Tab-separated table of C-alpha atoms and ligand atoms in Angstrom:
chain	number	residue	atom	x	y	z
A	1	MET	CA	36.049	-0.308	26.986
A	2	ILE	CA	36.691	1.025	23.481
A	3	GLU	CA	40.288	1.662	22.488
A	4	GLN	CA	41.314	5.256	21.757
A	5	ARG	CA	40.938	5.978	18.070
A	6	GLU	CA	41.588	8.919	15.814
A	7	LEU	CA	38.704	10.802	14.226
A	8	PRO	CA	39.126	9.484	10.639
A	9	GLU	CA	39.013	5.962	12.018
A	10	ILE	CA	35.829	6.742	13.957
A	11	PHE	CA	34.109	8.174	10.869
A	12	GLU	CA	35.197	5.107	8.927
A	13	SER	CA	33.697	2.844	11.555
A	14	PHE	CA	30.302	4.483	10.919
A	15	SER	CA	30.600	4.603	7.124
A	16	ASP	CA	31.583	0.946	7.147
A	17	ALA	CA	28.903	-0.050	9.645
A	18	ARG	CA	26.461	-1.411	7.088
A	19	LYS	CA	29.004	-3.879	5.744
A	20	GLN	CA	30.437	-4.762	9.166
A	21	GLY	CA	26.896	-5.210	10.459
A	22	PHE	CA	26.393	-8.203	8.146
A	23	ILE	CA	28.984	-10.166	10.092
A	24	ALA	CA	27.699	-8.933	13.450
A	25	MET	CA	24.192	-9.993	12.490
A	26	LYS	CA	25.315	-13.433	11.347
A	27	ILE	CA	26.882	-13.960	14.764
A	28	LEU	CA	23.741	-12.754	16.520
A	29	LYS	CA	21.641	-15.150	14.467
A	30	GLU	CA	23.966	-18.020	15.331
A	31	GLN	CA	23.405	-17.116	18.972
A	32	GLY	CA	19.678	-17.586	18.370
A	33	LYS	CA	18.617	-13.931	18.302
A	34	GLY	CA	15.454	-12.996	16.425
A	35	VAL	CA	15.651	-10.217	13.802
A	36	VAL	CA	12.936	-7.828	12.661
A	37	GLY	CA	13.472	-5.861	9.451
A	38	THR	CA	11.872	-2.458	8.966
A	39	PHE	CA	11.736	0.280	6.322
A	40	CYS	CA	10.247	3.256	8.107
A	41	THR	CA	10.580	5.609	11.078
A	42	TYR	CA	6.936	4.992	12.085
A	43	VAL	CA	7.654	1.426	13.214
A	44	PRO	CA	7.887	1.355	17.050
A	45	ILE	CA	11.098	-0.640	17.379
A	46	GLU	CA	10.931	-0.455	21.195
A	47	LEU	CA	8.507	-3.395	21.009
A	48	PHE	CA	11.334	-5.501	19.535
A	49	LEU	CA	14.080	-4.170	21.788
A	50	ALA	CA	11.931	-4.946	24.842
A	51	VAL	CA	12.306	-8.679	24.211
A	52	GLY	CA	15.871	-8.710	22.922
A	53	LEU	CA	14.988	-8.851	19.231
A	54	ILE	CA	17.253	-7.013	16.802
A	55	PRO	CA	15.563	-4.350	14.678
A	56	VAL	CA	17.332	-3.515	11.418
A	57	GLY	CA	16.727	-1.069	8.577
A	58	LEU	CA	16.457	-3.122	5.382
A	59	CYS	CA	18.408	-2.434	2.182
A	60	SER	CA	16.619	0.199	0.140
A	61	THR	CA	19.214	2.799	-0.782
A	62	SER	CA	21.028	1.533	-3.869
A	63	ASP	CA	20.084	0.963	-7.494
A	64	GLU	CA	21.742	-2.458	-7.559
A	65	THR	CA	18.509	-4.456	-7.685
A	66	ILE	CA	16.146	-1.987	-9.323
A	67	GLY	CA	16.341	-3.934	-12.605
A	68	GLU	CA	15.192	-7.027	-10.749
A	69	ALA	CA	12.327	-5.091	-9.133
A	70	GLU	CA	11.183	-3.691	-12.478
A	71	LYS	CA	10.415	-7.223	-13.666
A	72	VAL	CA	7.445	-6.990	-11.305
A	73	LEU	CA	6.943	-3.351	-10.330
A	74	PRO	CA	6.258	-0.402	-12.643
A	75	ARG	CA	9.299	1.616	-13.722
A	76	ASN	CA	7.838	4.969	-12.717
A	77	LEU	CA	7.769	4.108	-9.029
A	78	CYS	CA	9.841	5.599	-6.214
A	79	PRO	CA	13.366	4.064	-6.261
A	80	LEU	CA	13.202	3.412	-2.521
A	81	ILE	CA	10.226	1.126	-3.028
A	82	LYS	CA	11.771	-0.600	-6.037
A	83	ALA	CA	15.061	-1.118	-4.207
A	84	SER	CA	13.290	-2.459	-1.099
A	85	TYR	CA	11.478	-5.072	-3.162
A	86	GLY	CA	14.408	-5.711	-5.517
A	87	PHE	CA	16.804	-6.614	-2.708
A	88	ALA	CA	14.325	-9.143	-1.350
A	89	ALA	CA	13.481	-10.599	-4.770
A	90	ALA	CA	17.148	-10.924	-5.746
A	91	ASP	CA	18.049	-12.179	-2.251
A	92	LYS	CA	20.870	-9.666	-2.122
A	93	CYS	CA	20.239	-8.029	1.240
A	94	PRO	CA	21.772	-10.023	4.092
A	95	TYR	CA	19.598	-8.100	6.549
A	96	MET	CA	16.480	-9.175	4.683
A	97	TYR	CA	17.828	-12.717	4.561
A	98	PHE	CA	18.335	-12.762	8.338
A	99	SER	CA	14.978	-11.120	9.151
A	100	ASP	CA	12.482	-13.490	10.735
A	101	LEU	CA	9.765	-10.895	10.345
A	102	VAL	CA	9.493	-7.762	8.198
A	103	VAL	CA	7.303	-4.959	9.530
A	104	GLY	CA	5.866	-2.613	6.923
A	105	GLU	CA	3.444	0.299	7.234
A	106	THR	CA	0.795	1.882	5.069
A	107	THR	CA	2.676	5.140	4.651
A	108	CYS	CA	2.459	5.799	0.913
A	109	ASP	CA	0.414	3.836	-1.640
A	110	GLY	CA	3.498	2.487	-3.407
A	111	LYS	CA	4.927	0.933	-0.268
A	112	THR	CA	1.543	-0.386	0.809
A	113	LYS	CA	1.043	-2.252	-2.458
A	114	MET	CA	4.675	-3.400	-2.600
A	115	TYR	CA	4.279	-5.092	0.798
A	116	GLU	CA	1.579	-7.349	-0.701
A	117	LEU	CA	4.196	-8.672	-3.108
A	118	LEU	CA	6.935	-8.779	-0.509
A	119	GLY	CA	4.605	-10.947	1.569
A	120	LYS	CA	5.045	-13.695	-1.021
A	121	ILE	CA	8.796	-13.761	-0.303
A	122	LYS	CA	9.032	-13.002	3.441
A	123	ASP	CA	6.840	-13.069	6.527
A	124	VAL	CA	5.483	-9.501	6.450
A	125	HIS	CA	3.340	-7.717	9.019
A	126	VAL	CA	1.864	-4.411	7.842
A	127	MET	CA	0.852	-1.700	10.302
A	128	ASP	CA	-2.126	0.355	9.210
A	129	LEU	CA	-0.918	3.937	9.670
A	130	PRO	CA	-3.595	6.652	9.857
A	131	HIS	CA	-2.787	9.716	7.728
A	132	ASN	CA	-4.067	12.303	10.111
A	133	GLN	CA	-2.677	13.155	13.524
A	134	ASP	CA	-5.380	15.079	15.333
A	135	ARG	CA	-8.539	12.994	15.050
A	136	PRO	CA	-9.287	10.780	18.065
A	137	ALA	CA	-10.119	7.986	15.598
A	138	SER	CA	-6.585	8.167	14.174
A	139	ARG	CA	-5.054	7.800	17.585
A	140	ALA	CA	-7.371	4.916	18.439
A	141	THR	CA	-6.447	3.144	15.183
A	142	TRP	CA	-2.732	3.634	15.759
A	143	MET	CA	-2.983	2.368	19.332
A	144	GLU	CA	-4.797	-0.704	18.056
A	145	GLU	CA	-2.052	-1.206	15.454
A	146	ILE	CA	0.677	-0.976	18.081
A	147	LYS	CA	-1.130	-3.569	20.203
A	148	ARG	CA	-1.663	-5.756	17.120
A	149	LEU	CA	2.076	-5.610	16.409
A	150	LYS	CA	2.785	-6.515	20.042
A	151	SER	CA	0.592	-9.624	19.725
A	152	ARG	CA	2.193	-10.571	16.415
A	153	VAL	CA	5.703	-10.308	17.879
A	154	GLU	CA	4.709	-12.301	20.971
A	155	GLU	CA	3.144	-15.021	18.868
A	156	LYS	CA	5.913	-15.175	16.267
A	157	PHE	CA	8.821	-15.280	18.705
A	158	GLY	CA	7.133	-16.950	21.682
A	159	VAL	CA	7.858	-14.030	24.027
A	160	THR	CA	5.937	-11.736	26.349
A	161	ILE	CA	6.398	-7.991	26.090
A	162	THR	CA	5.893	-6.796	29.645
A	163	THR	CA	5.208	-3.171	30.470
A	164	GLU	CA	8.410	-3.014	32.486
A	165	LYS	CA	10.549	-4.330	29.628
A	166	LEU	CA	8.900	-1.891	27.264
A	167	ARG	CA	9.642	0.953	29.656
A	168	GLN	CA	13.329	-0.068	29.690
A	169	ALA	CA	13.421	-0.272	25.886
A	170	ILE	CA	11.954	3.236	25.678
A	171	GLN	CA	14.694	4.512	28.001
A	172	GLN	CA	17.378	2.714	25.998
A	173	ARG	CA	16.197	4.137	22.682
A	174	ASN	CA	15.728	7.618	24.173
A	175	LYS	CA	19.357	7.533	25.264
A	176	GLU	CA	20.478	6.730	21.718
A	177	ARG	CA	18.203	9.402	20.277
A	178	ALA	CA	19.595	12.014	22.659
A	179	LEU	CA	23.180	11.120	21.711
A	180	LEU	CA	22.443	11.263	18.004
A	181	LYS	CA	20.797	14.622	18.532
A	182	ASN	CA	23.977	15.723	20.332
A	183	VAL	CA	25.956	14.582	17.282
A	184	TYR	CA	24.025	16.650	14.779
A	185	GLU	CA	23.713	19.609	17.128
A	186	LEU	CA	27.511	19.910	17.023
A	187	SER	CA	26.925	21.654	13.706
A	188	VAL	CA	25.157	24.506	15.452
A	189	MET	CA	28.720	25.800	15.862
A	190	ASN	CA	29.972	28.162	13.234
A	191	PRO	CA	31.870	26.872	11.295
A	192	PRO	CA	30.555	23.368	11.982
A	193	PRO	CA	33.104	20.891	13.362
A	194	LEU	CA	32.185	18.222	10.833
A	195	SER	CA	30.955	18.161	7.272
A	196	GLY	CA	27.422	17.202	6.343
A	197	LEU	CA	28.776	14.058	4.748
A	198	GLN	CA	30.496	13.016	7.969
A	199	GLN	CA	27.334	13.782	9.913
A	200	LEU	CA	25.351	11.665	7.468
A	201	GLN	CA	27.795	8.786	7.760
A	202	ILE	CA	27.237	8.710	11.517
A	203	LEU	CA	23.455	9.120	11.420
A	204	PHE	CA	23.017	6.547	8.653
A	205	GLY	CA	25.691	4.105	9.811
A	206	VAL	CA	24.606	3.967	13.445
A	207	GLN	CA	21.509	1.906	12.602
A	208	PHE	CA	23.797	-1.023	11.713
A	209	LYS	CA	25.466	-1.163	15.103
A	210	PHE	CA	23.500	-3.614	17.176
A	211	ASP	CA	25.173	-3.562	20.590
A	212	HIS	CA	23.471	-0.816	22.601
A	213	GLU	CA	26.205	-0.312	25.206
A	214	LYS	CA	28.997	-0.220	22.605
A	215	LYS	CA	26.966	2.114	20.444
A	216	VAL	CA	26.449	4.518	23.331
A	217	GLN	CA	30.181	4.442	24.139
A	218	GLU	CA	31.147	4.984	20.532
A	219	LEU	CA	28.794	7.925	20.134
A	220	LYS	CA	30.112	9.537	23.305
A	221	GLU	CA	33.675	9.011	22.101
A	222	THR	CA	32.796	10.500	18.709
A	223	ILE	CA	31.240	13.597	20.243
A	224	SER	CA	34.159	14.229	22.580
A	225	LYS	CA	36.773	13.656	19.853
A	226	ILE	CA	35.030	16.043	17.466
A	227	THR	CA	34.682	18.667	20.208
A	228	ASP	CA	38.301	18.327	21.352
A	229	GLU	CA	39.731	18.646	17.876
A	230	TYR	CA	37.570	21.673	17.212
A	231	GLN	CA	38.662	23.332	20.418
A	232	ASN	CA	42.259	22.610	19.436
A	233	GLY	CA	41.744	24.669	16.310
A	234	LYS	CA	40.966	21.968	13.733
A	235	HIS	CA	38.172	23.432	11.639
A	236	PRO	CA	37.430	21.131	8.713
A	237	VAL	CA	34.753	23.420	7.252
A	238	ALA	CA	35.439	26.936	5.944
A	239	ALA	CA	33.842	29.707	7.993
A	240	THR	CA	32.468	31.171	4.767
A	241	ALA	CA	30.598	28.001	3.763
A	242	LYS	CA	26.861	28.641	3.394
A	243	ARG	CA	24.827	26.670	5.913
A	244	ILE	CA	22.266	24.337	4.339
A	245	ILE	CA	19.468	22.300	5.858
A	246	VAL	CA	18.413	19.258	3.869
A	247	THR	CA	14.785	18.180	3.944
A	248	GLY	CA	12.608	15.738	2.021
A	249	CYS	CA	12.885	11.989	1.478
A	250	PRO	CA	15.361	9.858	3.458
A	251	ILE	CA	19.023	10.200	2.388
A	252	GLY	CA	21.775	7.600	2.472
A	253	GLY	CA	23.558	5.174	0.170
A	254	ALA	CA	23.076	6.246	-3.460
A	255	THR	CA	21.536	9.576	-2.477
A	256	GLU	CA	24.636	10.605	-0.547
A	257	LYS	CA	25.328	12.227	-3.915
A	258	PHE	CA	22.927	15.010	-2.874
A	259	THR	CA	25.102	15.979	0.090
A	260	ARG	CA	28.309	15.506	-1.908
A	261	VAL	CA	27.121	17.902	-4.595
A	262	ILE	CA	26.087	20.518	-2.006
A	263	GLU	CA	29.457	20.321	-0.285
A	264	GLU	CA	31.470	20.206	-3.511
A	265	SER	CA	29.669	23.421	-4.426
A	266	GLY	CA	31.215	25.125	-1.393
A	267	ALA	CA	28.360	24.933	1.124
A	268	VAL	CA	27.959	22.700	4.171
A	269	VAL	CA	24.975	20.646	5.290
A	270	VAL	CA	24.461	21.556	8.936
A	271	ALA	CA	21.313	19.526	9.570
A	272	TYR	CA	19.036	16.932	8.037
A	273	GLU	CA	15.374	17.482	8.774
A	274	ASN	CA	14.461	14.208	7.053
A	275	CYS	CA	14.231	10.672	8.459
A	276	THR	CA	17.985	10.247	8.318
A	277	GLY	CA	18.296	13.024	10.883
A	278	ALA	CA	16.135	15.211	13.088
A	279	LYS	CA	12.800	13.619	12.132
A	280	GLN	CA	14.086	10.508	13.880
A	281	PHE	CA	16.111	11.927	16.745
A	282	ASP	CA	14.676	15.328	17.669
A	283	ARG	CA	12.026	14.211	20.163
A	284	GLN	CA	12.039	11.834	23.105
A	285	ILE	CA	9.374	9.293	24.006
A	286	ASP	CA	7.692	10.419	27.230
A	287	GLU	CA	9.164	8.164	29.929
A	288	SER	CA	6.699	9.372	32.557
A	289	ALA	CA	3.599	8.299	30.600
A	290	GLU	CA	2.027	4.855	30.334
A	291	PRO	CA	4.367	3.124	27.779
A	292	TYR	CA	1.730	2.333	25.131
A	293	ASP	CA	0.307	5.855	25.309
A	294	ALA	CA	3.826	7.226	25.040
A	295	LEU	CA	4.691	5.055	22.017
A	296	CYS	CA	1.424	5.861	20.302
A	297	ASP	CA	1.773	9.642	20.713
A	298	TYR	CA	5.430	9.715	19.795
A	299	TYR	CA	5.163	7.736	16.577
A	300	LEU	CA	1.876	9.176	15.369
A	301	ASN	CA	3.350	12.663	15.570
A	302	ILE	CA	6.250	12.086	13.175
A	303	GLY	CA	6.097	14.876	10.616
A	304	CYS	CA	6.215	12.868	7.385
A	305	SER	CA	4.514	14.071	4.197
A	306	VAL	CA	2.222	11.026	4.284
A	307	MET	CA	0.310	12.909	7.013
A	308	SER	CA	-2.353	15.339	5.949
A	309	PRO	CA	-2.132	18.018	7.141
A	310	ASN	CA	1.490	17.788	8.242
A	311	PRO	CA	2.174	20.694	10.628
A	312	ASN	CA	4.906	18.875	12.562
A	313	ARG	CA	7.303	18.960	9.609
A	314	LEU	CA	6.955	22.749	9.393
A	315	GLU	CA	7.419	23.123	13.128
A	316	LEU	CA	10.624	21.054	13.095
A	317	LEU	CA	12.012	22.647	9.958
A	318	GLY	CA	11.362	26.152	11.287
A	319	ARG	CA	13.044	25.326	14.563
A	320	LEU	CA	16.101	23.836	12.810
A	321	CYS	CA	16.417	26.900	10.558
A	322	ASP	CA	16.607	29.119	13.648
A	323	GLN	CA	18.834	26.829	15.678
A	324	PHE	CA	21.351	26.178	12.887
A	325	LYS	CA	21.161	29.681	11.388
A	326	ALA	CA	20.412	28.251	7.967
A	327	ASP	CA	21.312	30.234	4.855
A	328	GLY	CA	19.130	27.994	2.706
A	329	VAL	CA	17.064	24.815	2.587
A	330	LEU	CA	17.432	22.172	-0.115
A	331	GLU	CA	14.881	19.450	-0.526
A	332	MET	CA	15.568	16.055	-2.039
A	333	VAL	CA	12.483	14.407	-3.470
A	334	LEU	CA	12.783	10.883	-4.793
A	335	GLN	CA	11.323	10.350	-8.231
A	336	SER	CA	7.581	9.592	-8.127
A	337	CYS	CA	7.258	10.389	-4.424
A	338	HIS	CA	3.987	12.275	-4.693
A	339	THR	CA	3.527	13.222	-1.055
A	340	TYR	CA	6.896	14.967	-0.748
A	341	ALA	CA	6.639	16.439	-4.255
A	342	ILE	CA	3.250	17.993	-3.510
A	343	GLU	CA	4.287	19.193	-0.063
A	344	SER	CA	7.231	21.089	-1.608
A	345	TYR	CA	4.934	23.984	-2.380
A	346	THR	CA	3.863	24.276	1.268
A	347	ILE	CA	7.482	24.099	2.401
A	348	GLY	CA	8.487	26.808	-0.079
A	349	GLU	CA	5.656	29.097	1.044
A	350	PHE	CA	6.522	28.503	4.706
A	351	LEU	CA	10.192	29.337	4.148
A	352	LYS	CA	9.265	32.471	2.189
A	353	THR	CA	7.625	33.836	5.346
A	354	ARG	CA	11.011	33.419	7.024
A	355	ASN	CA	13.040	34.776	4.112
A	356	ILE	CA	14.958	31.531	3.754
A	357	PRO	CA	15.830	30.545	0.173
A	358	PHE	CA	14.532	27.130	-0.811
A	359	MET	CA	14.858	24.791	-3.742
A	360	SER	CA	13.428	21.336	-4.280
A	361	LEU	CA	15.089	18.817	-6.576
A	362	GLU	CA	13.947	15.447	-7.792
A	363	THR	CA	16.423	12.631	-8.086
A	364	ASP	CA	16.706	8.848	-8.130
A	365	TYR	CA	19.343	6.260	-7.247
A	366	SER	CA	21.287	6.505	-10.514
A	367	SER	CA	24.292	8.755	-11.006
A	368	GLY	CA	22.925	9.972	-14.341
A	369	ASP	CA	21.673	13.318	-12.993
A	370	THR	CA	24.767	14.282	-10.985
A	371	GLU	CA	25.836	16.962	-13.474
A	372	GLN	CA	22.350	18.423	-13.526
A	373	LEU	CA	22.248	18.464	-9.719
A	374	LYS	CA	25.629	20.215	-9.714
A	375	THR	CA	24.432	22.934	-12.071
A	376	ARG	CA	21.274	23.659	-10.135
A	377	ILE	CA	22.715	23.370	-6.640
A	378	SER	CA	25.793	25.484	-7.355
A	379	ALA	CA	23.575	28.192	-8.883
A	380	PHE	CA	21.390	28.098	-5.741
A	381	ILE	CA	24.399	28.367	-3.443
A	382	GLU	CA	25.934	31.204	-5.430
A	383	MET	CA	22.832	33.332	-4.997
A	384	LEU	CA	22.754	32.877	-1.196
B	401	LIG	S1	8.509	8.446	7.972
B	401	LIG	S2	9.864	9.690	4.956
B	401	LIG	S3	10.809	6.510	6.231
B	401	LIG	S4	7.481	7.060	4.925
B	401	LIG	S5	8.657	5.186	-0.079
B	401	LIG	S6	7.040	8.202	1.040
B	401	LIG	S7	10.153	8.340	-0.662
B	401	LIG	S8	7.228	7.372	-2.396
B	401	LIG	S9	10.293	6.786	2.620
B	401	LIG	FE1	9.639	7.488	4.532
B	401	LIG	FE2	8.645	6.577	6.767
B	401	LIG	FE3	7.967	8.992	5.879
B	401	LIG	FE4	10.383	8.581	6.831
B	401	LIG	FE5	8.010	8.812	-0.864
B	401	LIG	FE6	9.190	6.625	-1.682
B	401	LIG	FE7	6.876	6.468	-0.397
B	401	LIG	FE8	9.052	7.176	0.903
């Protein structure tokens, strides 16, 4: 039973979750739990949950170790990739330190090649992700990769992933997904009952809470507190604030600056289409299907720009624009992320057909471009 807490304290618990999670993970390790580190939404973490392993998103969102990474990696590489490697090389990510296995994926070329180097530091298993969603061969490859990961996990941790346990893990994760979707769908209300920054703190922070039951309770408590306060007349966001949907590369840590700048310019982020938000929580894994078929179809259909073509991103973005009554869409592209940078044109053309203003901005993990972001974003918001 969780004690009754006030809303600021609840938000703090999520924004602090990454730091608090270090201690929680240390305790779990002392209890003999196995840990699997991941970097990407395509990794089917249900395979780990099914046998009581702890999946964790590895440090990749700050510029703290980019200098270290650049001793090995080229400078003009995506900061997410440099940070991922830098934290491991500098041994500065406790989650990396505690990971018994790191599971990577061949999403973009930069990550794929970085994993070769990471493999010299940690035990890395790379999933070969097809870059097309409709060819039968792609599905067959992805199914094979899911089964290969299953075997690797069984061998590494001396466990057996039974179909029944996998089914339960799918249900458990679906429950969390549904609750997180409920969290961000609160902002369908006008004005939204929480800022985009608060929403981000929950969606980003939740991945560092490792106790499923407590997490579920805390999310339910958060939703009911936010709803109650709103119904009691507490409206933290101005009714005049323009409603923005954020799309593009994953946001969190250093790139929180993107949301801050949008909200300091008088608008509000109502939804995140990217991996920090709806891309991860919008859909459910089919509980009525055979579990491996269900996993394979669910994960292969994630609408990331590494897929070509990538219709699922347009479908989700269009749906969010309608549902959240978006006034505009802002895209954050990390420096040197070619797939998102190239796909910007398609996104812009798609949004034109819906008369929704769109702007794409490139950034990195430094704070050096904050003024430039402010100038461009405030001009965009003014014209809405
Ligand atoms: S499913 S968005 S988490 S790949 S690392 S592609 S930013 S150049 S992170 Fe991603 Fe999985 Fe897709 Fe989501 Fe670009 Fe950087 Fe590559 Fe990146």
